[in-house]
Coordinates of C-alpha atoms in Angstrom, one line a residue:
Chain A
X1 CA 29.8 122.9 -36.8
X2 CA 27.1 120.9 -35.9
X3 CA 26.9 117.7 -33.9
X4 CA 26.7 114.0 -35.9
X5 CA 23.5 113.9 -37.8
X6 CA 21.2 111.6 -39.8
X7 CA 19.9 114.8 -42.1
X8 CA 22.6 115.0 -44.7
X9 CA 20.4 117.9 -46.4
X10 CA 21.0 120.0 -43.5
X11 CA 24.4 119.5 -42.9
X12 CA 24.8 120.4 -47.0
X13 CA 23.1 123.4 -46.1
X14 CA 24.9 123.7 -43.2
X15 CA 28.8 123.7 -44.5
X16 CA 27.3 125.9 -47.5
X17 CA 25.7 128.3 -45.5
X18 CA 22.6 128.3 -47.8
X19 CA 19.0 127.4 -46.8
X20 CA 18.3 127.3 -50.6
X21 CA 21.0 124.3 -50.9
X22 CA 19.8 122.7 -48.3
X23 CA 16.1 122.3 -49.7
X24 CA 17.6 121.5 -53.0
X25 CA 19.1 118.8 -51.2
X26 CA 16.1 117.6 -49.5
X27 CA 14.1 117.9 -52.5
X28 CA 16.4 115.8 -54.5
X29 CA 16.5 113.2 -51.7
X30 CA 12.6 112.9 -51.3
X31 CA 12.5 111.8 -54.9
X32 CA 15.0 109.3 -54.8
X33 CA 12.8 106.8 -52.8
X34 CA 12.4 104.4 -56.0
X35 CA 16.1 104.5 -56.6
X36 CA 16.9 104.0 -53.2
X37 CA 14.8 100.8 -53.4
X38 CA 16.3 99.9 -56.3
X39 CA 20.0 100.0 -55.1
X40 CA 19.3 98.2 -52.2
X41 CA 17.5 95.7 -54.2
X42 CA 20.4 94.7 -55.9
X43 CA 22.9 95.0 -53.3
X44 CA 20.4 92.3 -51.7
X45 CA 20.7 90.4 -54.5
X46 CA 24.5 90.7 -54.1
X47 CA 25.0 91.8 -58.1
X48 CA 27.1 94.6 -59.3
X49 CA 25.8 97.3 -61.9
X50 CA 27.8 95.3 -64.3
X51 CA 26.0 91.8 -63.1
X52 CA 22.5 93.1 -62.9
X53 CA 23.0 95.1 -66.6
X54 CA 24.1 91.6 -68.1
X55 CA 20.6 90.3 -66.8
X56 CA 18.9 93.4 -68.5
X57 CA 21.3 93.2 -71.4
X58 CA 21.6 96.9 -71.4
X59 CA 25.1 98.8 -70.9
X60 CA 26.6 99.2 -67.4
X61 CA 26.3 102.8 -68.0
X62 CA 22.6 102.8 -68.2
X63 CA 22.2 101.0 -64.7
X64 CA 24.6 103.4 -63.2
X65 CA 22.9 106.4 -65.1
X66 CA 19.5 105.1 -63.6
X67 CA 21.0 104.8 -59.8
X68 CA 22.7 108.0 -60.3
X69 CA 19.3 109.9 -60.9
X70 CA 16.2 110.7 -59.1
X71 CA 12.9 109.0 -59.6
X72 CA 11.6 111.4 -61.7
X73 CA 14.3 110.5 -64.6
X74 CA 13.5 107.2 -64.1
X75 CA 11.6 105.4 -67.3
X76 CA 8.8 103.3 -66.8
X77 CA 10.1 100.3 -68.8
X78 CA 13.6 100.8 -67.5
X79 CA 12.0 100.0 -64.0
X80 CA 10.4 96.9 -65.3
X81 CA 13.4 95.6 -66.7
X82 CA 15.6 96.6 -63.4
X83 CA 13.0 94.2 -61.3
X84 CA 12.7 91.7 -63.5
X85 CA 16.3 91.2 -63.7
X86 CA 16.0 90.6 -60.1
X87 CA 13.3 88.1 -60.3
X88 CA 10.8 90.7 -59.2
X89 CA 7.4 92.4 -60.6
X90 CA 5.7 95.4 -60.6
X91 CA 2.1 95.6 -60.0
X92 CA 0.7 99.2 -60.8
X93 CA -2.6 100.3 -59.7
X94 CA -4.8 103.4 -61.6
X95 CA -7.6 104.3 -60.2
X96 CA -9.2 107.9 -60.4
X97 CA -7.9 110.2 -57.6
X98 CA -11.6 110.5 -56.2
X99 CA -12.8 106.7 -55.7
X100 CA -14.2 106.3 -52.6
X101 CA -12.4 104.2 -50.1
X102 CA -14.9 101.7 -50.1
X103 CA -14.2 101.2 -53.7
X104 CA -10.7 100.5 -53.0
X105 CA -11.4 97.9 -50.4
X106 CA -13.9 96.2 -52.9
X107 CA -11.0 96.3 -55.3
X108 CA -8.8 94.7 -52.9
X109 CA -10.8 92.2 -51.6
X110 CA -11.5 91.0 -55.1
X111 CA -7.7 90.6 -55.6
X112 CA -7.4 89.0 -52.3
X113 CA -9.9 86.3 -53.3
X114 CA -8.3 85.6 -56.3
X115 CA -5.1 85.2 -55.0
X116 CA -6.6 82.8 -52.3
X117 CA -8.3 81.1 -55.2
X118 CA -5.2 80.3 -56.8
X119 CA -3.8 78.7 -53.8
X120 CA -7.0 76.7 -53.1
X121 CA -6.3 75.5 -56.6
X122 CA -2.7 74.7 -55.8
X123 CA -3.9 72.7 -52.7
X124 CA -6.1 70.5 -54.5
X125 CA -3.2 69.8 -57.3
X126 CA -1.2 68.9 -54.4
X127 CA 0.4 65.3 -55.4
X128 CA 3.4 65.4 -52.3
X129 CA 1.8 63.7 -49.8
X130 CA -0.7 67.2 -48.8
X131 CA 2.5 68.7 -47.8
X132 CA 1.6 71.7 -49.9
X133 CA -2.2 71.4 -49.1
X134 CA -0.9 71.3 -45.2
X135 CA 1.3 74.3 -45.5
X136 CA -1.7 76.1 -47.3
X137 CA -4.4 75.5 -44.8
X138 CA -1.9 76.7 -42.3
X139 CA -1.7 80.0 -44.6
X140 CA -5.3 80.2 -44.8
X141 CA -6.1 80.2 -40.9
X142 CA -3.2 83.1 -40.5
X143 CA -4.8 85.0 -43.3
X144 CA -8.2 84.8 -41.6
X145 CA -6.4 85.4 -37.8
X146 CA -4.8 88.8 -39.5
X147 CA -7.9 90.1 -41.0
X148 CA -10.2 89.4 -38.2
X149 CA -8.1 91.2 -36.1
X150 CA -7.2 94.5 -38.5
X151 CA -11.2 93.9 -39.1
X152 CA -12.1 94.5 -35.4
X153 CA -9.8 97.1 -34.5
X154 CA -11.0 99.4 -37.2
X155 CA -14.8 98.5 -36.6
X156 CA -14.1 99.5 -32.9
X157 CA -12.9 102.7 -33.5
X158 CA -16.3 103.3 -36.1
X159 CA -18.2 102.0 -33.2
X160 CA -17.1 104.4 -31.0
X161 CA -17.6 107.4 -33.5
X162 CA -21.5 106.2 -33.5
X163 CA -24.1 107.0 -30.8
X164 CA -27.6 105.7 -31.3
X165 CA -30.5 107.9 -30.9
X166 CA -33.5 106.5 -29.0
X167 CA -35.4 106.5 -32.0
X168 CA -32.8 104.2 -33.6
X169 CA -31.2 106.2 -35.8
X170 CA -27.7 106.5 -36.3
X171 CA -26.3 110.0 -35.8
X172 CA -22.4 110.7 -36.7
X173 CA -22.3 109.9 -40.3
X174 CA -21.3 112.7 -42.4
X175 CA -22.6 113.1 -45.9
X176 CA -19.5 111.9 -47.3
X177 CA -19.3 108.6 -44.8
X178 CA -22.7 107.8 -46.3
X179 CA -21.7 107.6 -49.7
X180 CA -19.5 104.8 -48.7
X181 CA -21.3 102.5 -46.8
Chain B
X1 CA 18.5 93.5 -42.1
X2 CA 17.9 96.8 -40.5
X3 CA 20.2 97.2 -37.2
X4 CA 19.4 99.1 -34.3
X5 CA 21.8 102.1 -34.5
X6 CA 21.4 104.2 -37.6
X7 CA 24.6 106.0 -39.4
X8 CA 25.2 109.6 -38.9
X9 CA 27.3 112.1 -40.9
X10 CA 29.7 114.1 -38.9
X11 CA 31.6 116.9 -40.9
X12 CA 33.5 118.5 -37.4
X13 CA 36.8 117.3 -39.5
X14 CA 35.9 119.2 -42.8
X15 CA 39.1 120.4 -44.4
X16 CA 39.7 122.6 -47.6
X17 CA 36.6 125.3 -46.1
X18 CA 38.1 127.9 -49.0
X19 CA 38.0 125.3 -51.6
X20 CA 34.4 124.6 -50.5
X21 CA 33.1 128.2 -50.7
X22 CA 34.2 128.4 -54.4
X23 CA 32.7 125.1 -55.1
X24 CA 29.1 126.7 -53.4
X25 CA 29.3 129.7 -55.2
X26 CA 30.0 128.3 -58.5
X27 CA 28.9 124.8 -58.7
X28 CA 26.1 124.6 -56.4
X29 CA 24.3 121.5 -58.5
X30 CA 27.4 119.5 -58.5
X31 CA 28.0 120.1 -54.7
X32 CA 23.9 119.2 -53.9
X33 CA 24.4 116.2 -56.4
X34 CA 27.4 114.9 -54.3
X35 CA 24.9 114.9 -51.1
X36 CA 22.2 113.3 -52.5
X37 CA 24.8 110.4 -53.4
X38 CA 26.0 110.5 -49.9
X39 CA 22.3 110.1 -48.5
X40 CA 22.0 107.1 -50.9
X41 CA 25.1 105.9 -49.4
X42 CA 24.0 106.1 -46.3
X43 CA 20.4 104.3 -46.9
X44 CA 22.6 101.4 -47.9
X45 CA 24.5 101.2 -44.9
X46 CA 21.2 101.5 -43.0
X47 CA 20.0 98.6 -44.7
X48 CA 23.3 96.4 -43.6
X49 CA 25.2 96.4 -46.6
X50 CA 28.7 96.7 -46.6
X51 CA 31.0 98.8 -47.7
X52 CA 33.3 96.6 -49.4
X53 CA 30.1 95.0 -50.8
X54 CA 29.3 98.7 -52.9
X55 CA 29.1 98.8 -56.7
X56 CA 27.9 102.2 -57.5
X57 CA 29.6 103.8 -59.9
X58 CA 29.4 107.4 -58.0
X59 CA 31.5 105.8 -55.0
X60 CA 35.1 104.9 -55.5
X61 CA 37.9 104.4 -52.9
X62 CA 40.8 106.3 -52.8
X63 CA 42.7 104.2 -50.6
X64 CA 43.7 104.5 -47.2
X65 CA 40.0 104.7 -46.1
X66 CA 39.2 107.3 -47.9
X67 CA 36.6 107.1 -50.4
X68 CA 34.8 109.9 -52.9
X69 CA 31.3 110.4 -53.9
X70 CA 31.1 111.9 -57.4
X71 CA 27.9 113.7 -58.5
X72 CA 25.6 112.5 -60.9
X73 CA 22.5 113.4 -63.0
X74 CA 23.8 117.2 -63.5
X75 CA 25.6 118.6 -66.9
X76 CA 28.8 119.4 -64.7
X77 CA 31.0 122.4 -65.1
X78 CA 33.0 120.9 -63.2
X79 CA 33.4 117.1 -61.9
X80 CA 33.0 117.6 -58.2
X81 CA 33.3 114.7 -55.6
X82 CA 33.0 114.8 -52.0
X83 CA 35.7 113.0 -50.0
X84 CA 34.4 110.8 -46.9
X85 CA 35.9 108.1 -44.7
X86 CA 34.0 105.9 -42.3
X87 CA 34.0 104.7 -38.9
X88 CA 32.2 101.4 -39.6
X89 CA 32.1 100.4 -35.5
X90 CA 30.9 104.0 -34.6
X91 CA 28.8 104.0 -37.8
X92 CA 29.8 107.2 -38.4
X93 CA 30.3 109.1 -41.6
X94 CA 33.1 111.7 -41.8
X95 CA 32.7 114.4 -44.5
X96 CA 36.2 115.4 -44.7
X97 CA 36.2 118.0 -48.1
X98 CA 34.7 118.7 -51.7
X99 CA 36.9 119.2 -54.7
X100 CA 37.1 119.1 -58.6
X101 CA 39.8 117.1 -60.8
X102 CA 42.1 120.1 -61.0
X103 CA 43.2 119.6 -57.6
X104 CA 42.3 115.9 -57.0
X105 CA 45.7 114.8 -56.1
X106 CA 46.3 116.8 -53.2
X107 CA 43.1 116.8 -52.0
X108 CA 43.4 112.9 -51.7
X109 CA 46.6 113.2 -49.9
X110 CA 44.9 115.7 -47.4
X111 CA 42.1 114.0 -46.8
X112 CA 44.0 110.8 -46.3
X113 CA 45.9 112.5 -43.4
X114 CA 42.8 113.5 -41.9
X115 CA 40.9 110.0 -42.3
X116 CA 44.0 108.4 -40.8
X117 CA 43.3 109.9 -37.6
X118 CA 39.6 109.3 -37.7
X119 CA 39.2 105.6 -38.4
X120 CA 41.9 103.5 -37.0

């Protein structure tokens, strides 16, 4: 038998002397990412399956069945209930597959704008000696710094791809990127 | 909560190999499911969760440091389980055997003996 490994699918396949089993385990592990996140969230909250079921107003068997399955067997409503019981929410982002990245960025910029707006309102309503407003002000600074850093890195990459010709025309832009700018 | 060294699995001390062959041949889905659930357990260990804090239905203590991991999400023609033990200091999960309900008593006794040599 082989040495120690972190790859459970390989180990299952090796013991069974079957590549088919290895692939089946691998595929199911890949389809258990959301389940693993859910189990981890429940454990972080130090709740048993029974305790979570109580919060979800369902049977412990249902929680057990969810955690024992794969992501494909999960129902959206059950996941909403599960994370809701752990005081979390779900944000679904549905968009066309061919949506340009520029549109996605715009969408996120608007979302960030709305969230910052909410925080600004919170600061305005602050009546606890301005403590909340001070914290929000610091946070705004951090957001700006992080954004500038990320933006600068990527902008630099873009600029290094561009060569400006003597006539001033920008070369190196493909048809696809033209539709993004 | 992540710690530096990740948990590893070790099958060097696997016993009941004839039984393994039969299960693989006749109940491969159940066998695969046990390993998928083992992966779930390993991930939670890597997330820093302690064995004693585990509350997962397919994961049960059989005493003397031995644990069983059951199959889920398949319609079982035979209830299959994977027997494992853990060395928490070295972060190693020893895969000891795979068995069914009919042979569970002797399987557990055999695995407990092996486990006692690995986790002391």
